[in-house]
Amino acid sequence: MSGPDAAISRPSPNFGDRRDGLRPELVVLHYTAMPDAEAALDRLCAPEHEVSAHYLIARDGRLFRLVDEDKRAWHAGAGEWRGRGDVNSRSIGIELDNCGHSPFSEPQMARLELMLCDILARWGIAPEGVIAHSDFAPRRKGDPGPRFDWRRLALQGLAVWPVPASPGRRPDESAFLAAARAFGYPVGEGFVPVLAAFRARFRPWARGPLEAADMAAIENLARRFAVDRPAPRA
Ligand SMILES: [Zn+2]
């Protein structure tokens, strides 16, 4: 079995009901930044920490289920994606056992891919709905970080990856932010954190000032995946 049925049950008390009848439309990937899976599970199941996730995948590929998918796990915190907040009510959270600086293991990636196939199909979530914690909280969060292989997921239709046709135009901060906003980033957090989050996911080798290649990549993503946003509240 490959789906959540294969999970080891490790219930966390840290969850509630999804608000306003919201259903998962996103999958958020995290790293635990802990030494091992046991330490992370202890923390995610301790009432005093008030954090959790739906799943944790250990380095050896073992899958733990902490919170039922129809419940609201507490993994996202404050943030906004595509102009919408309360990411916890809109998402399924998957923690990857990783200290933050190491490569993600093959058994862990293989398990994650099986999980994503299953979750995306069951909830009708599109590949662009699979996002990083850092995507919607760029000022606060850096996970799953530059070692995570987003391209590998995208090649299987489990995430998205930029495929720009041209080398890109002259770097321009406001044009970059406009495209980043169209793709989903909360650009009110500022240019520097948004560029850092974008690069951690799509151009982890890039350093220094905005480049034409950043422009080409974000504009390609914006063109392919821009969504209508809710009208601003009066
Ligand atoms: Zn996280």
Coordinates of N, CA and C and ligand atoms in Angstrom, one line a residue:
M1 N 0.8 -1.2 0.0 CA 0.0 0.0 0.0 C 0.9 1.2 0.0
S2 N 0.4 2.2 -0.7 CA 1.3 3.4 -0.8 C 0.6 4.7 -0.2
G3 N -0.7 4.7 -0.1 CA -1.3 5.9 0.3 C -1.3 6.1 1.8
P4 N -2.2 6.9 2.3 CA -2.2 7.1 3.8 C -2.6 5.9 4.6
D5 N -3.2 4.9 3.9 CA -3.5 3.6 4.6 C -2.2 3.0 5.1
A6 N -1.1 3.3 4.5 CA 0.2 2.7 4.9 C 0.8 3.4 6.1
A7 N 0.1 4.4 6.6 CA 0.7 5.3 7.6 C 0.7 4.6 9.0
I8 N 1.7 5.0 9.8 CA 1.8 4.6 11.2 C 1.0 5.7 12.0
S9 N 0.0 5.3 12.8 CA -0.8 6.3 13.5 C 0.0 6.9 14.7
R10 N 0.1 8.2 14.7 CA 0.7 8.8 15.8 C -0.1 10.1 16.1
P11 N -1.3 10.0 16.7 CA -2.2 11.1 16.8 C -1.7 12.3 17.6
S12 N -1.9 13.4 17.0 CA -1.5 14.7 17.7 C -2.8 15.3 18.1
P13 N -2.8 15.9 19.4 CA -4.0 16.6 19.8 C -4.1 18.1 19.2
N14 N -3.1 18.4 18.4 CA -3.1 19.8 18.0 C -3.8 20.1 16.7
F15 N -5.1 20.1 16.7 CA -5.8 20.4 15.5 C -7.2 20.9 15.8
G16 N -8.0 21.3 14.8 CA -9.3 21.8 15.0 C -10.1 21.5 13.8
D17 N -11.3 22.1 13.7 CA -12.1 22.0 12.4 C -11.6 23.0 11.4
R18 N -11.7 22.6 10.1 CA -11.4 23.6 9.1 C -12.5 24.6 9.1
R19 N -12.1 25.9 8.9 CA -13.1 27.0 9.1 C -13.8 27.3 7.8
D20 N -15.0 27.8 8.0 CA -15.9 28.3 6.9 C -16.1 27.2 5.8
G21 N -16.1 25.9 6.2 CA -16.3 24.9 5.3 C -15.2 24.7 4.2
L22 N -14.0 25.2 4.5 CA -12.9 25.2 3.6 C -12.4 23.7 3.4
R23 N -12.0 23.4 2.2 CA -11.4 22.1 1.9 C -9.9 22.3 1.5
P24 N -9.2 21.3 1.6 CA -7.8 21.4 1.1 C -7.7 21.7 -0.4
E25 N -7.0 22.8 -0.7 CA -6.7 23.2 -2.1 C -5.2 23.3 -2.3
L26 N -4.4 23.2 -1.2 CA -3.0 23.3 -1.2 C -2.4 22.1 -0.4
V27 N -1.1 21.8 -0.8 CA -0.3 20.9 0.0 C 0.9 21.7 0.4
V28 N 1.2 21.8 1.7 CA 2.4 22.6 2.1 C 3.5 21.6 2.6
L29 N 4.7 21.8 2.0 CA 5.8 21.0 2.4 C 6.7 21.7 3.4
H30 N 7.1 21.0 4.4 CA 8.0 21.6 5.5 C 9.2 20.7 5.7
Y31 N 10.2 21.2 6.3 CA 11.2 20.4 7.0 C 11.1 20.6 8.4
T32 N 11.4 19.6 9.2 CA 11.2 19.6 10.7 C 12.3 20.5 11.4
A33 N 13.5 20.6 10.8 CA 14.6 21.2 11.4 C 14.9 20.6 12.8
M34 N 14.7 19.3 12.9 CA 15.0 18.6 14.2 C 16.0 17.5 13.9
P35 N 16.7 17.0 14.9 CA 17.7 16.0 14.7 C 17.2 14.7 14.1
D36 N 16.0 14.3 14.5 CA 15.5 13.0 13.9 C 13.9 13.0 14.0
A37 N 13.3 12.0 13.4 CA 11.9 11.9 13.3 C 11.2 11.8 14.7
E38 N 11.8 11.0 15.6 CA 11.3 10.9 17.0 C 11.1 12.2 17.7
A39 N 12.2 13.0 17.6 CA 12.2 14.3 18.3 C 11.1 15.2 17.7
A40 N 11.0 15.1 16.3 CA 10.0 15.9 15.7 C 8.6 15.5 16.0
L41 N 8.3 14.1 16.1 CA 7.0 13.6 16.4 C 6.7 14.0 17.8
D42 N 7.6 14.0 18.8 CA 7.3 14.4 20.1 C 6.8 15.8 20.2
R43 N 7.5 16.7 19.4 CA 7.1 18.1 19.4 C 5.8 18.3 18.8
L44 N 5.5 17.6 17.7 CA 4.3 17.8 16.9 C 3.1 17.2 17.7
C45 N 3.4 16.4 18.6 CA 2.3 15.7 19.4 C 2.1 16.3 20.8
A46 N 3.0 17.3 21.2 CA 2.9 17.8 22.5 C 1.9 19.0 22.6
P47 N 0.9 18.9 23.4 CA -0.1 19.9 23.5 C 0.5 21.3 23.7
E48 N 1.5 21.4 24.5 CA 2.0 22.7 24.9 C 2.7 23.5 23.7
H49 N 3.1 22.7 22.6 CA 3.7 23.4 21.5 C 2.7 23.9 20.5
E50 N 1.5 23.4 20.5 CA 0.4 23.9 19.7 C 0.8 23.9 18.2
V51 N 1.6 22.9 17.8 CA 1.9 22.7 16.3 C 1.7 21.3 16.0
S52 N 1.4 21.0 14.7 CA 1.2 19.7 14.2 C 1.4 19.7 12.7
A53 N 1.1 18.6 12.0 CA 0.9 18.5 10.6 C 0.1 17.3 10.3
H54 N -0.4 17.1 9.1 CA -1.2 15.9 8.9 C -0.3 14.7 8.8
Y55 N 0.9 14.9 8.2 CA 1.8 13.7 8.1 C 3.3 14.1 8.4
L56 N 4.1 13.1 8.8 CA 5.5 13.3 8.8 C 6.1 12.1 8.1
I57 N 7.1 12.4 7.2 CA 7.8 11.3 6.5 C 9.2 11.3 7.1
A58 N 9.6 10.1 7.6 CA 11.0 10.0 8.2 C 12.0 9.8 7.1
R59 N 13.3 10.0 7.4 CA 14.3 9.8 6.4 C 14.3 8.4 5.8
D60 N 13.9 7.4 6.6 CA 13.9 6.0 6.1 C 12.6 5.7 5.3
G61 N 11.8 6.7 5.1 CA 10.6 6.5 4.3 C 9.3 6.2 5.1
R62 N 9.4 5.9 6.4 CA 8.2 5.6 7.2 C 7.3 6.8 7.2
L63 N 6.0 6.5 7.1 CA 5.0 7.6 7.0 C 4.2 7.6 8.3
F64 N 4.1 8.7 9.0 CA 3.3 8.8 10.2 C 2.1 9.8 9.9
R65 N 0.9 9.3 10.4 CA -0.2 10.1 10.3 C -0.5 10.7 11.7
L66 N -0.6 12.1 11.7 CA -0.8 12.8 13.0 C -2.2 13.4 13.1
V67 N -2.7 13.9 12.0 CA -4.0 14.5 12.0 C -4.8 14.0 10.8
D68 N -6.1 13.8 10.9 CA -6.9 13.3 9.8 C -6.9 14.5 8.8
E69 N -7.0 14.1 7.5 CA -6.9 15.1 6.4 C -8.1 16.0 6.5
D70 N -9.2 15.6 7.0 CA -10.4 16.5 7.0 C -10.4 17.5 8.1
K71 N -9.4 17.4 9.0 CA -9.2 18.3 10.1 C -8.2 19.4 9.8
R72 N -8.2 20.4 10.6 CA -7.3 21.6 10.4 C -6.1 21.4 11.3
A73 N -4.9 20.9 10.7 CA -3.7 20.8 11.5 C -3.0 22.2 11.6
W74 N -2.2 22.3 12.6 CA -1.6 23.6 12.9 C -0.1 23.7 12.4
H75 N 0.1 23.8 11.1 CA 1.4 23.7 10.5 C 1.8 25.0 9.8
A76 N 0.8 25.8 9.4 CA 1.2 26.9 8.5 C 1.5 28.2 9.2
G77 N 0.7 28.6 10.2 CA 0.9 29.9 10.9 C 0.4 31.0 10.0
A78 N 0.8 32.2 10.3 CA 0.4 33.4 9.5 C 1.0 33.3 8.1
G79 N 0.2 33.8 7.2 CA 0.7 33.9 5.8 C -0.4 33.9 4.8
E80 N -0.1 34.0 3.6 CA -1.1 34.3 2.5 C -0.5 33.7 1.2
W81 N -1.4 33.0 0.5 CA -1.0 32.5 -0.8 C -2.1 32.8 -1.8
R82 N -1.8 33.4 -3.0 CA -2.8 33.8 -3.9 C -3.9 34.7 -3.3
G83 N -3.4 35.6 -2.4 CA -4.3 36.5 -1.8 C -5.2 36.0 -0.7
R84 N -5.0 34.7 -0.3 CA -5.9 34.1 0.7 C -5.1 33.7 1.9
G85 N -5.7 34.0 3.1 CA -5.0 33.6 4.3 C -5.6 32.3 4.9
D86 N -5.4 32.1 6.2 CA -5.8 30.9 6.9 C -5.4 29.6 6.0
V87 N -4.1 29.6 5.8 CA -3.6 28.5 5.0 C -3.9 27.1 5.7
N88 N -3.9 27.1 7.0 CA -4.2 25.8 7.7 C -5.6 25.3 7.3
S89 N -6.6 26.1 7.1 CA -7.9 25.6 6.7 C -7.9 25.2 5.2
R90 N -7.0 25.6 4.5 CA -7.0 25.3 3.0 C -6.0 24.3 2.6
S91 N -5.3 23.7 3.5 CA -4.1 22.9 3.1 C -4.0 21.5 3.9
I92 N -3.2 20.7 3.3 CA -2.7 19.5 4.0 C -1.2 19.7 4.2
G93 N -0.7 19.5 5.4 CA 0.7 19.8 5.8 C 1.5 18.5 5.9
I94 N 2.6 18.5 5.2 CA 3.5 17.3 5.3 C 4.9 17.8 5.8
E95 N 5.3 17.2 6.9 CA 6.6 17.5 7.5 C 7.6 16.4 7.0
L96 N 8.7 16.9 6.5 CA 9.8 16.0 6.1 C 10.9 16.1 7.1
D97 N 11.3 14.9 7.6 CA 12.3 14.8 8.7 C 13.6 15.2 8.0
N98 N 14.1 16.4 8.3 CA 15.3 16.9 7.7 C 15.8 18.0 8.6
C99 N 17.1 18.1 8.8 CA 17.6 19.1 9.8 C 17.7 20.5 9.1
G100 N 17.5 20.5 7.8 CA 17.5 21.8 7.1 C 18.7 22.0 6.2
H101 N 19.7 21.2 6.4 CA 21.0 21.4 5.6 C 21.4 20.2 4.8
S102 N 20.7 19.1 5.0 CA 21.1 17.8 4.3 C 20.2 17.6 3.1
P103 N 20.7 16.8 2.2 CA 19.9 16.3 1.1 C 18.7 15.5 1.6
F104 N 17.6 15.5 0.9 CA 16.4 14.6 1.3 C 16.7 13.2 0.8
S105 N 16.4 12.2 1.6 CA 16.8 10.9 1.2 C 15.9 10.3 0.1
E106 N 16.4 9.3 -0.6 CA 15.6 8.7 -1.6 C 14.3 8.0 -1.1
P107 N 14.4 7.2 0.0 CA 13.2 6.6 0.5 C 12.2 7.7 0.9
Q108 N 12.6 8.8 1.4 CA 11.7 9.8 1.8 C 11.0 10.5 0.6
M109 N 11.8 10.8 -0.4 CA 11.3 11.4 -1.6 C 10.3 10.4 -2.3
A110 N 10.7 9.2 -2.4 CA 9.8 8.2 -3.0 C 8.4 8.1 -2.3
R111 N 8.5 8.1 -0.9 CA 7.3 8.1 -0.2 C 6.4 9.3 -0.4
L112 N 7.1 10.5 -0.4 CA 6.4 11.7 -0.6 C 5.7 11.7 -2.0
E113 N 6.4 11.2 -3.0 CA 5.8 11.2 -4.3 C 4.5 10.3 -4.3
L114 N 4.6 9.2 -3.7 CA 3.4 8.3 -3.6 C 2.2 9.1 -2.9
M115 N 2.6 9.7 -1.8 CA 1.6 10.5 -1.0 C 1.0 11.6 -1.8
L116 N 1.8 12.3 -2.5 CA 1.3 13.5 -3.3 C 0.3 13.0 -4.4
C117 N 0.7 11.9 -5.1 CA -0.1 11.3 -6.2 C -1.5 11.1 -5.6
D118 N -1.5 10.4 -4.5 CA -2.8 10.0 -3.8 C -3.6 11.3 -3.3
I119 N -2.9 12.2 -2.6 CA -3.6 13.3 -2.1 C -4.2 14.2 -3.2
L120 N -3.4 14.5 -4.2 CA -3.8 15.4 -5.3 C -5.0 14.8 -6.0
A121 N -5.0 13.5 -6.2 CA -6.1 12.8 -6.9 C -7.3 12.9 -6.0
R122 N -7.2 12.5 -4.8 CA -8.4 12.4 -3.9 C -9.1 13.8 -3.7
W123 N -8.3 14.9 -3.5 CA -8.8 16.2 -3.2 C -9.0 17.1 -4.5
G124 N -8.6 16.6 -5.6 CA -8.6 17.4 -6.8 C -7.8 18.6 -6.8
I125 N -6.6 18.5 -6.2 CA -5.6 19.6 -6.1 C -4.7 19.6 -7.3
A126 N -4.5 20.7 -8.0 CA -3.6 20.8 -9.1 C -2.2 20.9 -8.7
P127 N -1.2 20.6 -9.6 CA 0.2 20.6 -9.2 C 0.6 21.9 -8.7
E128 N 0.1 23.0 -9.2 CA 0.5 24.3 -8.6 C 0.0 24.6 -7.2
G129 N -0.8 23.7 -6.7 CA -1.2 23.8 -5.3 C -0.3 23.2 -4.3
V130 N 0.8 22.6 -4.8 CA 1.8 22.0 -3.9 C 2.9 23.1 -3.7
I131 N 3.0 23.6 -2.5 CA 3.9 24.8 -2.2 C 4.8 24.6 -1.0
A132 N 5.7 25.5 -0.9 CA 6.7 25.5 0.2 C 6.1 26.3 1.4
H133 N 6.4 26.0 2.6 CA 6.1 26.9 3.7 C 6.6 28.3 3.4
S134 N 7.9 28.4 2.9 CA 8.5 29.7 2.6 C 7.7 30.4 1.5
D135 N 7.0 29.8 0.7 CA 6.3 30.5 -0.4 C 5.2 31.5 0.2
F136 N 4.5 31.1 1.2 CA 3.4 31.9 1.7 C 3.8 32.7 3.0
A137 N 5.0 32.4 3.5 CA 5.5 33.1 4.7 C 6.9 33.4 4.5
P138 N 7.3 34.2 3.5 CA 8.7 34.3 3.1 C 9.6 35.0 4.1
R139 N 8.9 35.9 4.9 CA 9.7 36.6 5.9 C 10.0 35.7 7.1
R140 N 9.1 34.8 7.4 CA 9.2 34.0 8.7 C 9.9 32.7 8.4
K141 N 9.7 32.1 7.2 CA 10.0 30.7 7.1 C 10.9 30.4 5.9
G142 N 11.8 29.4 6.0 CA 12.7 29.1 4.9 C 12.6 27.6 4.4
D143 N 11.6 26.9 5.0 CA 11.5 25.5 4.6 C 10.5 25.2 3.5
P144 N 10.7 24.1 2.7 CA 11.7 23.1 2.9 C 13.1 23.4 2.4
G145 N 13.4 24.6 2.0 CA 14.8 25.0 1.8 C 15.4 24.7 0.4
P146 N 16.6 25.2 0.1 CA 17.2 25.0 -1.2 C 17.6 23.6 -1.5
R147 N 17.7 22.7 -0.5 CA 18.1 21.3 -0.9 C 17.0 20.5 -1.4
F148 N 15.7 21.0 -1.3 CA 14.6 20.2 -1.7 C 14.4 20.2 -3.2
D149 N 14.2 19.0 -3.8 CA 14.2 18.9 -5.3 C 12.8 19.1 -5.8
W150 N 12.4 20.4 -6.0 CA 11.1 20.7 -6.6 C 11.0 20.3 -8.1
R151 N 12.1 20.3 -8.8 CA 12.1 19.9 -10.2 C 11.7 18.5 -10.4
R152 N 12.2 17.6 -9.5 CA 11.9 16.2 -9.5 C 10.4 16.0 -9.3
L153 N 9.7 16.7 -8.4 CA 8.3 16.6 -8.3 C 7.6 17.1 -9.5
A154 N 8.1 18.2 -10.0 CA 7.4 18.8 -11.2 C 7.4 17.9 -12.4
L155 N 8.5 17.2 -12.6 CA 8.6 16.3 -13.7 C 7.6 15.1 -13.7
Q156 N 7.0 14.9 -12.5 CA 6.0 13.9 -12.3 C 4.6 14.5 -12.2
G157 N 4.5 15.8 -12.4 CA 3.2 16.5 -12.3 C 2.7 16.7 -10.9
L158 N 3.7 16.7 -10.0 CA 3.3 16.8 -8.5 C 3.7 18.2 -8.0
A159 N 4.1 19.1 -8.8 CA 4.4 20.5 -8.4 C 4.7 21.2 -9.8
V160 N 5.1 22.4 -9.7 CA 5.3 23.1 -11.0 C 6.8 23.7 -11.0
W161 N 7.2 23.9 -12.3 CA 8.6 24.3 -12.5 C 8.6 25.3 -13.7
P162 N 9.4 26.3 -13.6 CA 9.4 27.3 -14.7 C 10.1 26.7 -16.0
V163 N 9.5 27.0 -17.1 CA 10.1 26.6 -18.4 C 10.1 27.8 -19.3
P164 N 11.0 28.8 -19.0 CA 10.9 30.0 -19.8 C 11.5 29.7 -21.2
A165 N 10.9 30.4 -22.2 CA 11.3 30.2 -23.6 C 12.3 31.1 -24.0
S166 N 12.5 32.2 -23.2 CA 13.5 33.2 -23.6 C 14.4 33.5 -22.4
P167 N 15.6 34.1 -22.7 CA 16.5 34.4 -21.6 C 16.0 35.4 -20.6
G168 N 14.9 36.1 -20.9 CA 14.4 37.0 -19.9 C 14.8 38.4 -20.1
R169 N 14.0 39.3 -19.6 CA 14.3 40.7 -19.9 C 15.0 41.4 -18.8
R170 N 15.3 42.7 -19.0 CA 16.1 43.4 -18.0 C 15.5 43.3 -16.6
P171 N 16.3 43.0 -15.6 CA 15.8 42.9 -14.2 C 15.1 44.2 -13.8
D172 N 13.9 44.0 -13.2 CA 13.1 45.1 -12.8 C 12.3 44.7 -11.5
E173 N 12.6 45.3 -10.4 CA 12.0 44.8 -9.2 C 10.5 44.9 -9.2
S174 N 9.9 46.0 -9.7 CA 8.4 46.0 -9.7 C 7.8 45.0 -10.6
A175 N 8.4 44.8 -11.8 CA 7.9 43.8 -12.7 C 8.0 42.4 -12.1
F176 N 9.1 42.2 -11.4 CA 9.3 40.9 -10.7 C 8.2 40.7 -9.7
L177 N 7.9 41.7 -8.9 CA 6.9 41.6 -7.8 C 5.5 41.4 -8.4
A178 N 5.3 42.1 -9.5 CA 3.9 41.9 -10.2 C 3.7 40.5 -10.6
A179 N 4.8 39.9 -11.2 CA 4.7 38.5 -11.6 C 4.6 37.6 -10.4
A180 N 5.4 37.9 -9.4 CA 5.4 37.0 -8.2 C 4.0 37.0 -7.5
R181 N 3.4 38.2 -7.5 CA 2.0 38.3 -7.0 C 1.0 37.5 -7.8
A182 N 1.1 37.6 -9.1 CA 0.2 36.8 -10.0 C 0.4 35.3 -9.7
F183 N 1.6 34.9 -9.5 CA 1.8 33.5 -9.2 C 1.3 33.1 -7.9
G184 N 1.3 34.0 -6.9 CA 0.8 33.6 -5.6 C 1.5 34.3 -4.4
Y185 N 2.7 34.7 -4.6 CA 3.5 35.2 -3.4 C 2.8 36.4 -2.8
P186 N 3.0 36.5 -1.4 CA 2.5 37.7 -0.7 C 3.5 38.8 -0.8
V187 N 3.4 39.6 -1.8 CA 4.5 40.5 -2.1 C 4.6 41.7 -1.1
G188 N 3.5 41.8 -0.3 CA 3.6 42.8 0.7 C 4.7 42.6 1.7
E189 N 5.2 41.3 1.7 CA 6.3 41.0 2.7 C 7.6 41.6 2.2
G190 N 7.7 42.1 1.0 CA 8.9 42.9 0.6 C 9.7 42.1 -0.5
F191 N 10.4 42.9 -1.3 CA 11.1 42.3 -2.4 C 12.2 41.3 -2.0
V192 N 13.0 41.6 -1.0 CA 14.1 40.7 -0.6 C 13.6 39.4 -0.1
P193 N 12.7 39.3 0.8 CA 12.2 38.0 1.2 C 11.5 37.2 0.1
V194 N 10.8 37.9 -0.7 CA 10.1 37.2 -1.8 C 11.1 36.6 -2.8
L195 N 12.1 37.4 -3.2 CA 13.1 36.9 -4.1 C 13.8 35.7 -3.4
A196 N 14.1 35.8 -2.1 CA 14.8 34.7 -1.4 C 13.9 33.4 -1.5
A197 N 12.6 33.5 -1.2 CA 11.7 32.4 -1.2 C 11.6 31.8 -2.6
F198 N 11.5 32.7 -3.6 CA 11.4 32.2 -5.0 C 12.7 31.5 -5.4
R199 N 13.8 32.1 -5.1 CA 15.1 31.4 -5.5 C 15.3 30.1 -4.7
A200 N 14.9 30.0 -3.4 CA 15.1 28.8 -2.7 C 14.4 27.7 -3.3
R201 N 13.3 28.0 -4.0 CA 12.5 26.9 -4.6 C 12.9 26.7 -6.1
F202 N 13.1 27.8 -6.8 CA 13.2 27.6 -8.3 C 14.6 27.9 -8.8
R203 N 15.5 28.6 -8.1 CA 16.8 28.9 -8.6 C 17.8 28.9 -7.4
P204 N 17.9 27.7 -6.7 CA 18.7 27.7 -5.5 C 20.2 28.0 -5.6
W205 N 20.7 28.0 -6.9 CA 22.1 28.3 -7.1 C 22.3 29.8 -7.3
A206 N 21.2 30.6 -7.4 CA 21.4 32.0 -7.7 C 21.8 32.8 -6.5
R207 N 22.7 33.8 -6.7 CA 23.1 34.7 -5.7 C 23.1 36.1 -6.2
G208 N 23.0 37.1 -5.3 CA 23.2 38.5 -5.7 C 22.0 39.1 -6.2
P209 N 22.2 40.2 -6.9 CA 21.0 41.0 -7.4 C 20.1 40.2 -8.4
L210 N 18.9 40.8 -8.5 CA 17.9 40.2 -9.4 C 18.5 40.0 -10.8
E211 N 18.3 38.9 -11.5 CA 18.9 38.6 -12.8 C 17.8 38.4 -13.8
A212 N 18.2 38.5 -15.1 CA 17.2 38.3 -16.2 C 16.6 36.9 -16.1
A213 N 17.4 35.9 -15.6 CA 16.9 34.6 -15.5 C 15.8 34.5 -14.4
D214 N 15.9 35.3 -13.3 CA 14.8 35.3 -12.4 C 13.5 35.9 -13.0
M215 N 13.7 36.9 -13.8 CA 12.5 37.5 -14.5 C 11.9 36.5 -15.4
A216 N 12.7 35.8 -16.2 CA 12.2 34.8 -17.1 C 11.4 33.7 -16.4
A217 N 11.9 33.3 -15.3 CA 11.3 32.2 -14.6 C 10.0 32.6 -13.9
I218 N 10.0 33.7 -13.2 CA 8.8 34.1 -12.5 C 7.7 34.6 -13.5
E219 N 8.1 35.2 -14.6 CA 7.1 35.6 -15.6 C 6.5 34.4 -16.3
N220 N 7.3 33.3 -16.5 CA 6.7 32.1 -17.1 C 5.7 31.5 -16.1
L221 N 6.1 31.4 -14.8 CA 5.1 30.9 -13.8 C 3.9 31.7 -13.7
A222 N 4.0 33.0 -13.8 CA 2.8 33.9 -13.7 C 1.9 33.7 -14.9
R223 N 2.5 33.5 -16.0 CA 1.7 33.4 -17.2 C 1.0 32.1 -17.2
R224 N 1.6 31.0 -16.7 CA 0.9 29.7 -16.7 C -0.1 29.5 -15.6
F225 N 0.2 30.2 -14.4 CA -0.6 29.8 -13.2 C -1.2 30.9 -12.5
A226 N -1.3 32.1 -13.1 CA -1.9 33.2 -12.5 C -3.4 32.9 -12.2
V227 N -3.9 33.3 -11.1 CA -5.3 33.0 -10.7 C -6.0 34.3 -10.4
D228 N -7.3 34.3 -10.6 CA -8.1 35.4 -10.2 C -8.1 35.5 -8.6
R229 N -7.9 36.7 -8.1 CA -7.9 36.8 -6.7 C -9.2 37.3 -6.2
P230 N -9.5 37.0 -4.9 CA -10.7 37.6 -4.3 C -10.6 39.1 -4.3
A231 N -11.8 39.8 -4.5 CA -11.8 41.2 -4.4 C -11.4 41.7 -3.0
P232 N -10.6 42.8 -2.9 CA -10.2 43.3 -1.6 C -11.4 43.6 -0.8
R233 N -11.3 43.3 0.5 CA -12.5 43.6 1.4 C -12.7 45.1 1.6
A234 N -13.9 45.5 1.6 CA -14.2 46.9 1.8 C -14.0 47.3 3.2
Ligands
ZN1 ZN 7.4 24.8 8.0

